[in-house]
């Protein structure tokens, strides 16, 4: 049976390598190796003589799943992405569908980490059963919690911050940034409908000739990012006229100024 399964996997890998690029084939190979590693480790853990090791490992591994779910930190991606533009998550116009996708991504990472941790626990369980190594069990548990937490922070928070900084760099270079879960600043030109003195600028300066980055309209407020100062401010959407500056497609050139 194992020989047949290996043969089928090898045939599938060769076929994918033939129809795809070498990089894609390498990625598929690594994914299959990781999947086999995880499945075998979990099988070993599930086959333990008692349920206690499995319950302990499950409790530790599921912490990064339950904590984000119970704390409702699905929008954490937009929080750290928007921090690069000094924009709060609630000021970003994000469709419900993309909020769901972002939340699913935040939870999918700890689920994958859970499976990996359970697999590793299955491999090290025979060593922990040795009487001389049993005192190391608390260290293994604490180490597992720290490793899961740091990996989750790196994969979720780190990726959001990196994407935000990359978006700022793209704008500085004169290009519309790539979207991050369908969120990116759109180059716009802003003109006033009400008198400029009546706008709640709170010390900010609105220049009709400057190209701003807009994140949509939320609760009747349009949030603008000033690429010159790096600050953001919100204005009533019915008090200003916001028009696209150039093309809004990612990678398009951003105009240097708004034409009068």
PDB file of C-alpha atoms in Angstrom:
ATOM      1  CA  UNK A   1       0.000   0.000   0.000  1.00  0.00           C
ATOM      2  CA  UNK A   2       2.757   2.428   0.942  1.00  0.00           C
ATOM      3  CA  UNK A   3       4.670   1.560  -2.233  1.00  0.00           C
ATOM      4  CA  UNK A   4       1.566   2.230  -4.330  1.00  0.00           C
ATOM      5  CA  UNK A   5       0.967   5.584  -2.608  1.00  0.00           C
ATOM      6  CA  UNK A   6       4.579   6.618  -3.140  1.00  0.00           C
ATOM      7  CA  UNK A   7       4.324   5.679  -6.789  1.00  0.00           C
ATOM      8  CA  UNK A   8       1.175   7.732  -7.273  1.00  0.00           C
ATOM      9  CA  UNK A   9       2.743  10.738  -5.531  1.00  0.00           C
ATOM     10  CA  UNK A  10       5.907  10.460  -7.612  1.00  0.00           C
ATOM     11  CA  UNK A  11       3.876  10.278 -10.815  1.00  0.00           C
ATOM     12  CA  UNK A  12       1.855  13.317  -9.754  1.00  0.00           C
ATOM     13  CA  UNK A  13       4.993  15.280  -8.925  1.00  0.00           C
ATOM     14  CA  UNK A  14       6.583  14.470 -12.282  1.00  0.00           C
ATOM     15  CA  UNK A  15       3.398  15.468 -14.104  1.00  0.00           C
ATOM     16  CA  UNK A  16       3.181  18.784 -12.249  1.00  0.00           C
ATOM     17  CA  UNK A  17       6.850  19.455 -12.878  1.00  0.00           C
ATOM     18  CA  UNK A  18       6.253  18.894 -16.582  1.00  0.00           C
ATOM     19  CA  UNK A  19       3.282  21.270 -16.906  1.00  0.00           C
ATOM     20  CA  UNK A  20       4.421  23.960 -14.465  1.00  0.00           C
ATOM     21  CA  UNK A  21       7.518  25.955 -13.664  1.00  0.00           C
ATOM     22  CA  UNK A  22      10.374  24.456 -11.598  1.00  0.00           C
ATOM     23  CA  UNK A  23       9.620  26.870  -8.756  1.00  0.00           C
ATOM     24  CA  UNK A  24       5.973  25.801  -8.640  1.00  0.00           C
ATOM     25  CA  UNK A  25       6.972  22.134  -8.731  1.00  0.00           C
ATOM     26  CA  UNK A  26       9.416  22.693  -5.857  1.00  0.00           C
ATOM     27  CA  UNK A  27       6.702  24.409  -3.821  1.00  0.00           C
ATOM     28  CA  UNK A  28       4.311  21.520  -4.429  1.00  0.00           C
ATOM     29  CA  UNK A  29       6.990  19.012  -3.427  1.00  0.00           C
ATOM     30  CA  UNK A  30       7.672  20.857  -0.164  1.00  0.00           C
ATOM     31  CA  UNK A  31       3.952  21.056   0.569  1.00  0.00           C
ATOM     32  CA  UNK A  32       3.505  17.309   0.030  1.00  0.00           C
ATOM     33  CA  UNK A  33       6.506  16.514   2.225  1.00  0.00           C
ATOM     34  CA  UNK A  34       5.129  18.745   4.985  1.00  0.00           C
ATOM     35  CA  UNK A  35       1.668  17.169   4.652  1.00  0.00           C
ATOM     36  CA  UNK A  36       3.083  13.650   4.950  1.00  0.00           C
ATOM     37  CA  UNK A  37       5.178  14.715   7.948  1.00  0.00           C
ATOM     38  CA  UNK A  38       2.134  16.185   9.693  1.00  0.00           C
ATOM     39  CA  UNK A  39      -0.162  13.256   8.948  1.00  0.00           C
ATOM     40  CA  UNK A  40       2.342  10.710  10.188  1.00  0.00           C
ATOM     41  CA  UNK A  41       3.052  12.696  13.374  1.00  0.00           C
ATOM     42  CA  UNK A  42      -0.649  13.059  14.186  1.00  0.00           C
ATOM     43  CA  UNK A  43      -1.154   9.342  13.499  1.00  0.00           C
ATOM     44  CA  UNK A  44       1.583   8.554  16.010  1.00  0.00           C
ATOM     45  CA  UNK A  45       0.029  10.858  18.588  1.00  0.00           C
ATOM     46  CA  UNK A  46      -3.477   9.481  18.073  1.00  0.00           C
ATOM     47  CA  UNK A  47      -2.112   5.956  18.484  1.00  0.00           C
ATOM     48  CA  UNK A  48      -0.718   6.689  21.945  1.00  0.00           C
ATOM     49  CA  UNK A  49      -1.783   4.278  24.669  1.00  0.00           C
ATOM     50  CA  UNK A  50      -3.426   7.018  26.746  1.00  0.00           C
ATOM     51  CA  UNK A  51      -5.423  10.157  25.937  1.00  0.00           C
ATOM     52  CA  UNK A  52      -3.496  12.414  28.309  1.00  0.00           C
ATOM     53  CA  UNK A  53      -0.587  13.243  25.959  1.00  0.00           C
ATOM     54  CA  UNK A  54      -3.026  13.934  23.137  1.00  0.00           C
ATOM     55  CA  UNK A  55      -5.192  16.235  25.284  1.00  0.00           C
ATOM     56  CA  UNK A  56      -2.181  18.167  26.575  1.00  0.00           C
ATOM     57  CA  UNK A  57      -0.812  18.633  23.073  1.00  0.00           C
ATOM     58  CA  UNK A  58      -4.223  19.640  21.730  1.00  0.00           C
ATOM     59  CA  UNK A  59      -4.689  22.233  24.491  1.00  0.00           C
ATOM     60  CA  UNK A  60      -1.335  23.839  23.768  1.00  0.00           C
ATOM     61  CA  UNK A  61      -1.745  23.696  20.016  1.00  0.00           C
ATOM     62  CA  UNK A  62      -5.270  25.136  19.950  1.00  0.00           C
ATOM     63  CA  UNK A  63      -4.392  28.206  22.016  1.00  0.00           C
ATOM     64  CA  UNK A  64      -3.468  30.307  18.947  1.00  0.00           C
ATOM     65  CA  UNK A  65      -6.779  29.285  17.361  1.00  0.00           C
ATOM     66  CA  UNK A  66      -9.112  30.015  20.263  1.00  0.00           C
ATOM     67  CA  UNK A  67      -7.451  33.241  21.378  1.00  0.00           C
ATOM     68  CA  UNK A  68      -7.895  35.087  18.034  1.00  0.00           C
ATOM     69  CA  UNK A  69     -11.432  33.711  17.665  1.00  0.00           C
ATOM     70  CA  UNK A  70     -12.553  34.686  21.157  1.00  0.00           C
ATOM     71  CA  UNK A  71     -10.837  38.058  21.136  1.00  0.00           C
ATOM     72  CA  UNK A  72     -12.223  38.984  17.715  1.00  0.00           C
ATOM     73  CA  UNK A  73      -8.892  40.137  16.299  1.00  0.00           C
ATOM     74  CA  UNK A  74      -9.673  39.246  12.708  1.00  0.00           C
ATOM     75  CA  UNK A  75      -9.150  42.910  11.611  1.00  0.00           C
ATOM     76  CA  UNK A  76      -5.612  42.817  13.035  1.00  0.00           C
ATOM     77  CA  UNK A  77      -4.291  42.631   9.466  1.00  0.00           C
ATOM     78  CA  UNK A  78      -5.858  45.963   8.548  1.00  0.00           C
ATOM     79  CA  UNK A  79      -4.709  47.512  11.821  1.00  0.00           C
ATOM     80  CA  UNK A  80      -1.035  46.852  11.152  1.00  0.00           C
ATOM     81  CA  UNK A  81      -1.327  47.507   7.412  1.00  0.00           C
ATOM     82  CA  UNK A  82      -3.014  50.858   8.026  1.00  0.00           C
ATOM     83  CA  UNK A  83      -0.421  51.795  10.650  1.00  0.00           C
ATOM     84  CA  UNK A  84       2.062  52.430   7.839  1.00  0.00           C
ATOM     85  CA  UNK A  85      -0.300  55.168   6.599  1.00  0.00           C
ATOM     86  CA  UNK A  86      -1.344  56.287  10.114  1.00  0.00           C
ATOM     87  CA  UNK A  87      -4.855  55.038   9.320  1.00  0.00           C
ATOM     88  CA  UNK A  88      -6.982  53.100  11.786  1.00  0.00           C
ATOM     89  CA  UNK A  89      -8.637  49.867  10.699  1.00  0.00           C
ATOM     90  CA  UNK A  90     -12.124  51.316  11.179  1.00  0.00           C
ATOM     91  CA  UNK A  91     -11.263  54.126   8.733  1.00  0.00           C
ATOM     92  CA  UNK A  92     -10.593  51.682   5.885  1.00  0.00           C
ATOM     93  CA  UNK A  93     -13.430  50.930   3.502  1.00  0.00           C
ATOM     94  CA  UNK A  94     -13.229  47.124   3.409  1.00  0.00           C
ATOM     95  CA  UNK A  95     -15.984  45.018   1.886  1.00  0.00           C
ATOM     96  CA  UNK A  96     -17.576  42.399   4.130  1.00  0.00           C
ATOM     97  CA  UNK A  97     -16.359  39.614   1.872  1.00  0.00           C
ATOM     98  CA  UNK A  98     -12.743  40.735   2.198  1.00  0.00           C
ATOM     99  CA  UNK A  99     -13.108  41.146   5.956  1.00  0.00           C
ATOM    100  CA  UNK A 100     -14.222  37.518   6.071  1.00  0.00           C
ATOM    101  CA  UNK A 101     -11.262  36.453   3.921  1.00  0.00           C
ATOM    102  CA  UNK A 102      -8.854  38.340   6.184  1.00  0.00           C
ATOM    103  CA  UNK A 103     -10.370  36.792   9.302  1.00  0.00           C
ATOM    104  CA  UNK A 104     -10.181  33.346   7.733  1.00  0.00           C
ATOM    105  CA  UNK A 105      -6.517  33.953   6.924  1.00  0.00           C
ATOM    106  CA  UNK A 106      -5.789  35.032  10.497  1.00  0.00           C
ATOM    107  CA  UNK A 107      -7.363  31.807  11.789  1.00  0.00           C
ATOM    108  CA  UNK A 108      -5.949  29.554   9.055  1.00  0.00           C
ATOM    109  CA  UNK A 109      -2.377  30.203  10.155  1.00  0.00           C
ATOM    110  CA  UNK A 110      -2.881  28.988  13.746  1.00  0.00           C
ATOM    111  CA  UNK A 111      -4.822  25.995  12.430  1.00  0.00           C
ATOM    112  CA  UNK A 112      -1.791  25.052  10.323  1.00  0.00           C
ATOM    113  CA  UNK A 113       0.470  25.653  13.324  1.00  0.00           C
ATOM    114  CA  UNK A 114      -1.820  23.442  15.397  1.00  0.00           C
ATOM    115  CA  UNK A 115      -1.404  20.539  13.002  1.00  0.00           C
ATOM    116  CA  UNK A 116       2.370  20.988  12.907  1.00  0.00           C
ATOM    117  CA  UNK A 117       2.606  21.119  16.704  1.00  0.00           C
ATOM    118  CA  UNK A 118       0.490  17.976  17.091  1.00  0.00           C
ATOM    119  CA  UNK A 119       2.705  16.206  14.571  1.00  0.00           C
ATOM    120  CA  UNK A 120       5.904  17.246  16.364  1.00  0.00           C
ATOM    121  CA  UNK A 121       4.393  16.146  19.660  1.00  0.00           C
ATOM    122  CA  UNK A 122       3.666  12.760  18.138  1.00  0.00           C
ATOM    123  CA  UNK A 123       7.316  12.345  17.182  1.00  0.00           C
ATOM    124  CA  UNK A 124       8.739  13.442  20.550  1.00  0.00           C
ATOM    125  CA  UNK A 125       6.170  11.591  22.669  1.00  0.00           C
ATOM    126  CA  UNK A 126       8.248   8.391  22.891  1.00  0.00           C
ATOM    127  CA  UNK A 127      11.156  10.427  24.267  1.00  0.00           C
ATOM    128  CA  UNK A 128       8.991  12.195  26.854  1.00  0.00           C
ATOM    129  CA  UNK A 129       7.723   8.845  28.115  1.00  0.00           C
ATOM    130  CA  UNK A 130      11.204   8.003  29.307  1.00  0.00           C
ATOM    131  CA  UNK A 131      11.365   8.495  33.068  1.00  0.00           C
ATOM    132  CA  UNK A 132      14.601  10.479  32.855  1.00  0.00           C
ATOM    133  CA  UNK A 133      13.055  12.970  30.407  1.00  0.00           C
ATOM    134  CA  UNK A 134       9.653  13.458  32.077  1.00  0.00           C
ATOM    135  CA  UNK A 135      10.816  16.555  34.016  1.00  0.00           C
ATOM    136  CA  UNK A 136      11.330  18.226  30.652  1.00  0.00           C
ATOM    137  CA  UNK A 137       7.581  18.072  29.874  1.00  0.00           C
ATOM    138  CA  UNK A 138       6.769  21.574  31.269  1.00  0.00           C
ATOM    139  CA  UNK A 139       9.678  23.011  29.314  1.00  0.00           C
ATOM    140  CA  UNK A 140       8.388  21.409  26.133  1.00  0.00           C
ATOM    141  CA  UNK A 141       4.891  22.791  26.753  1.00  0.00           C
ATOM    142  CA  UNK A 142       6.126  26.328  27.450  1.00  0.00           C
ATOM    143  CA  UNK A 143       8.495  26.159  24.509  1.00  0.00           C
ATOM    144  CA  UNK A 144       5.647  25.070  22.277  1.00  0.00           C
ATOM    145  CA  UNK A 145       3.449  27.956  23.423  1.00  0.00           C
ATOM    146  CA  UNK A 146       6.227  30.481  22.807  1.00  0.00           C
ATOM    147  CA  UNK A 147       7.085  29.013  19.413  1.00  0.00           C
ATOM    148  CA  UNK A 148       3.434  29.069  18.300  1.00  0.00           C
ATOM    149  CA  UNK A 149       2.942  32.638  19.525  1.00  0.00           C
ATOM    150  CA  UNK A 150       6.093  33.969  17.864  1.00  0.00           C
ATOM    151  CA  UNK A 151       5.347  32.173  14.601  1.00  0.00           C
ATOM    152  CA  UNK A 152       1.805  33.532  14.552  1.00  0.00           C
ATOM    153  CA  UNK A 153       3.020  37.065  15.246  1.00  0.00           C
ATOM    154  CA  UNK A 154       5.638  36.799  12.509  1.00  0.00           C
ATOM    155  CA  UNK A 155       3.210  35.335   9.960  1.00  0.00           C
ATOM    156  CA  UNK A 156       0.255  37.644  10.666  1.00  0.00           C
ATOM    157  CA  UNK A 157       1.517  40.898  12.165  1.00  0.00           C
ATOM    158  CA  UNK A 158       4.846  40.814  10.358  1.00  0.00           C
ATOM    159  CA  UNK A 159       3.275  40.215   6.954  1.00  0.00           C
ATOM    160  CA  UNK A 160       0.766  43.045   7.437  1.00  0.00           C
ATOM    161  CA  UNK A 161       3.466  45.511   8.492  1.00  0.00           C
ATOM    162  CA  UNK A 162       5.699  44.455   5.608  1.00  0.00           C
ATOM    163  CA  UNK A 163       2.868  44.898   3.110  1.00  0.00           C
ATOM    164  CA  UNK A 164       2.077  48.335   4.527  1.00  0.00           C
ATOM    165  CA  UNK A 165       5.681  49.506   4.277  1.00  0.00           C
ATOM    166  CA  UNK A 166       5.921  48.096   0.753  1.00  0.00           C
ATOM    167  CA  UNK A 167       2.777  50.018  -0.222  1.00  0.00           C
ATOM    168  CA  UNK A 168       4.244  53.265   1.110  1.00  0.00           C
ATOM    169  CA  UNK A 169       7.473  52.624  -0.813  1.00  0.00           C
ATOM    170  CA  UNK A 170       5.522  51.963  -4.006  1.00  0.00           C
ATOM    171  CA  UNK A 171       3.663  55.242  -3.606  1.00  0.00           C
ATOM    172  CA  UNK A 172       6.907  57.132  -2.939  1.00  0.00           C
ATOM    173  CA  UNK A 173       8.259  55.689  -6.179  1.00  0.00           C
ATOM    174  CA  UNK A 174       5.221  56.999  -8.066  1.00  0.00           C
ATOM    175  CA  UNK A 175       3.173  53.821  -8.501  1.00  0.00           C
ATOM    176  CA  UNK A 176      -0.257  52.800  -7.247  1.00  0.00           C
ATOM    177  CA  UNK A 177       0.407  50.170  -4.533  1.00  0.00           C
ATOM    178  CA  UNK A 178      -0.643  46.566  -4.853  1.00  0.00           C
ATOM    179  CA  UNK A 179      -3.838  45.812  -2.900  1.00  0.00           C
ATOM    180  CA  UNK A 180      -3.655  44.039   0.436  1.00  0.00           C
ATOM    181  CA  UNK A 181      -6.889  42.094   0.876  1.00  0.00           C
ATOM    182  CA  UNK A 182      -8.382  44.519  -1.650  1.00  0.00           C
ATOM    183  CA  UNK A 183      -7.220  47.554   0.352  1.00  0.00           C
ATOM    184  CA  UNK A 184      -4.797  50.134  -0.998  1.00  0.00           C
ATOM    185  CA  UNK A 185      -4.692  53.930  -1.152  1.00  0.00           C
ATOM    186  CA  UNK A 186      -6.241  55.308  -4.312  1.00  0.00           C
ATOM    187  CA  UNK A 187      -4.713  58.470  -5.815  1.00  0.00           C
ATOM    188  CA  UNK A 188      -7.316  61.212  -5.766  1.00  0.00           C
ATOM    189  CA  UNK A 189      -7.673  64.938  -6.211  1.00  0.00           C
ATOM    190  CA  UNK A 190      -9.782  66.807  -3.671  1.00  0.00           C
ATOM    191  CA  UNK A 191     -11.678  70.018  -4.195  1.00  0.00           C
ATOM    192  CA  UNK A 192     -13.931  71.724  -1.691  1.00  0.00           C
ATOM    193  CA  UNK A 193     -17.676  72.161  -1.957  1.00  0.00           C
ATOM    194  CA  UNK A 194     -18.082  74.093   1.265  1.00  0.00           C
ATOM    195  CA  UNK A 195     -15.785  77.041   2.014  1.00  0.00           C
ATOM    196  CA  UNK A 196     -12.311  75.889   2.990  1.00  0.00           C
ATOM    197  CA  UNK A 197     -12.511  77.723   6.305  1.00  0.00           C
ATOM    198  CA  UNK A 198     -15.584  75.676   7.285  1.00  0.00           C
ATOM    199  CA  UNK A 199     -13.857  72.308   6.874  1.00  0.00           C
ATOM    200  CA  UNK A 200     -12.771  70.481  10.068  1.00  0.00           C
ATOM    201  CA  UNK A 201      -9.106  70.204   9.101  1.00  0.00           C
ATOM    202  CA  UNK A 202      -7.803  70.406  12.693  1.00  0.00           C
ATOM    203  CA  UNK A 203      -4.467  71.876  11.682  1.00  0.00           C
ATOM    204  CA  UNK A 204      -4.062  69.910   8.437  1.00  0.00           C
ATOM    205  CA  UNK A 205      -3.666  71.636   5.102  1.00  0.00           C
ATOM    206  CA  UNK A 206      -5.814  70.716   2.113  1.00  0.00           C
ATOM    207  CA  UNK A 207      -4.064  71.502  -1.172  1.00  0.00           C
ATOM    208  CA  UNK A 208      -6.296  71.155  -4.281  1.00  0.00           C
ATOM    209  CA  UNK A 209      -3.196  70.603  -6.441  1.00  0.00           C
ATOM    210  CA  UNK A 210      -1.819  67.752  -4.312  1.00  0.00           C
ATOM    211  CA  UNK A 211      -2.543  64.085  -5.006  1.00  0.00           C
ATOM    212  CA  UNK A 212      -3.779  62.340  -1.880  1.00  0.00           C
ATOM    213  CA  UNK A 213      -4.289  58.705  -1.060  1.00  0.00           C
ATOM    214  CA  UNK A 214      -7.900  57.831  -0.258  1.00  0.00           C
ATOM    215  CA  UNK A 215      -9.147  54.730   1.549  1.00  0.00           C
ATOM    216  CA  UNK A 216     -12.829  55.108   0.696  1.00  0.00           C
ATOM    217  CA  UNK A 217     -15.781  56.550   2.565  1.00  0.00           C
ATOM    218  CA  UNK A 218     -16.703  55.145   5.973  1.00  0.00           C
ATOM    219  CA  UNK A 219     -19.611  56.516   8.037  1.00  0.00           C
ATOM    220  CA  UNK A 220     -19.830  59.593   5.837  1.00  0.00           C
ATOM    221  CA  UNK A 221     -16.134  60.421   6.281  1.00  0.00           C
ATOM    222  CA  UNK A 222     -13.459  60.182   3.611  1.00  0.00           C
ATOM    223  CA  UNK A 223      -9.972  59.460   4.946  1.00  0.00           C
ATOM    224  CA  UNK A 224      -7.093  61.093   3.076  1.00  0.00           C
ATOM    225  CA  UNK A 225      -3.404  60.284   3.379  1.00  0.00           C
ATOM    226  CA  UNK A 226      -0.980  63.101   2.674  1.00  0.00           C
ATOM    227  CA  UNK A 227       2.147  61.554   1.111  1.00  0.00           C
ATOM    228  CA  UNK A 228       4.152  64.711   1.779  1.00  0.00           C
ATOM    229  CA  UNK A 229       3.656  64.862   5.534  1.00  0.00           C
ATOM    230  CA  UNK A 230       2.757  61.207   5.985  1.00  0.00           C
ATOM    231  CA  UNK A 231      -0.289  62.132   8.073  1.00  0.00           C
ATOM    232  CA  UNK A 232      -3.951  61.325   7.538  1.00  0.00           C
ATOM    233  CA  UNK A 233      -7.102  63.300   8.177  1.00  0.00           C
ATOM    234  CA  UNK A 234     -10.796  62.748   7.608  1.00  0.00           C
ATOM    235  CA  UNK A 235     -13.314  65.096   6.028  1.00  0.00           C
ATOM    236  CA  UNK A 236     -17.085  64.907   5.555  1.00  0.00           C
ATOM    237  CA  UNK A 237     -17.691  63.226   2.222  1.00  0.00           C
ATOM    238  CA  UNK A 238     -20.464  65.671   1.367  1.00  0.00           C
ATOM    239  CA  UNK A 239     -18.201  68.688   1.932  1.00  0.00           C
ATOM    240  CA  UNK A 240     -15.549  67.788  -0.649  1.00  0.00           C
ATOM    241  CA  UNK A 241     -15.396  66.436  -4.159  1.00  0.00           C
ATOM    242  CA  UNK A 242     -13.055  63.469  -4.536  1.00  0.00           C
ATOM    243  CA  UNK A 243     -12.021  62.553  -8.073  1.00  0.00           C
ATOM    244  CA  UNK A 244      -9.583  59.855  -9.263  1.00  0.00           C
ATOM    245  CA  UNK A 245      -6.111  61.089 -10.170  1.00  0.00           C
ATOM    246  CA  UNK A 246      -4.900  59.116 -13.162  1.00  0.00           C
ATOM    247  CA  UNK A 247      -5.561  55.400 -13.268  1.00  0.00           C
ATOM    248  CA  UNK A 248      -6.383  53.462 -10.124  1.00  0.00           C
ATOM    249  CA  UNK A 249      -5.044  50.080 -11.248  1.00  0.00           C
ATOM    250  CA  UNK A 250      -2.129  48.710  -9.188  1.00  0.00           C
ATOM    251  CA  UNK A 251       1.179  49.541 -10.831  1.00  0.00           C
ATOM    252  CA  UNK A 252      -0.193  52.588 -12.644  1.00  0.00           C
ATOM    253  CA  UNK A 253       1.733  55.815 -12.519  1.00  0.00           C
ATOM    254  CA  UNK A 254       0.552  58.389  -9.958  1.00  0.00           C
ATOM    255  CA  UNK A 255       0.303  61.949 -11.325  1.00  0.00           C
ATOM    256  CA  UNK A 256       2.686  64.398  -9.722  1.00  0.00           C
ATOM    257  CA  UNK A 257      -0.054  66.988  -9.221  1.00  0.00           C
ATOM    258  CA  UNK A 258      -3.722  67.601  -9.847  1.00  0.00           C
ATOM    259  CA  UNK A 259      -4.587  69.685 -12.872  1.00  0.00           C
ATOM    260  CA  UNK A 260      -6.644  72.724 -12.096  1.00  0.00           C
TER     261      UNK A 260
END
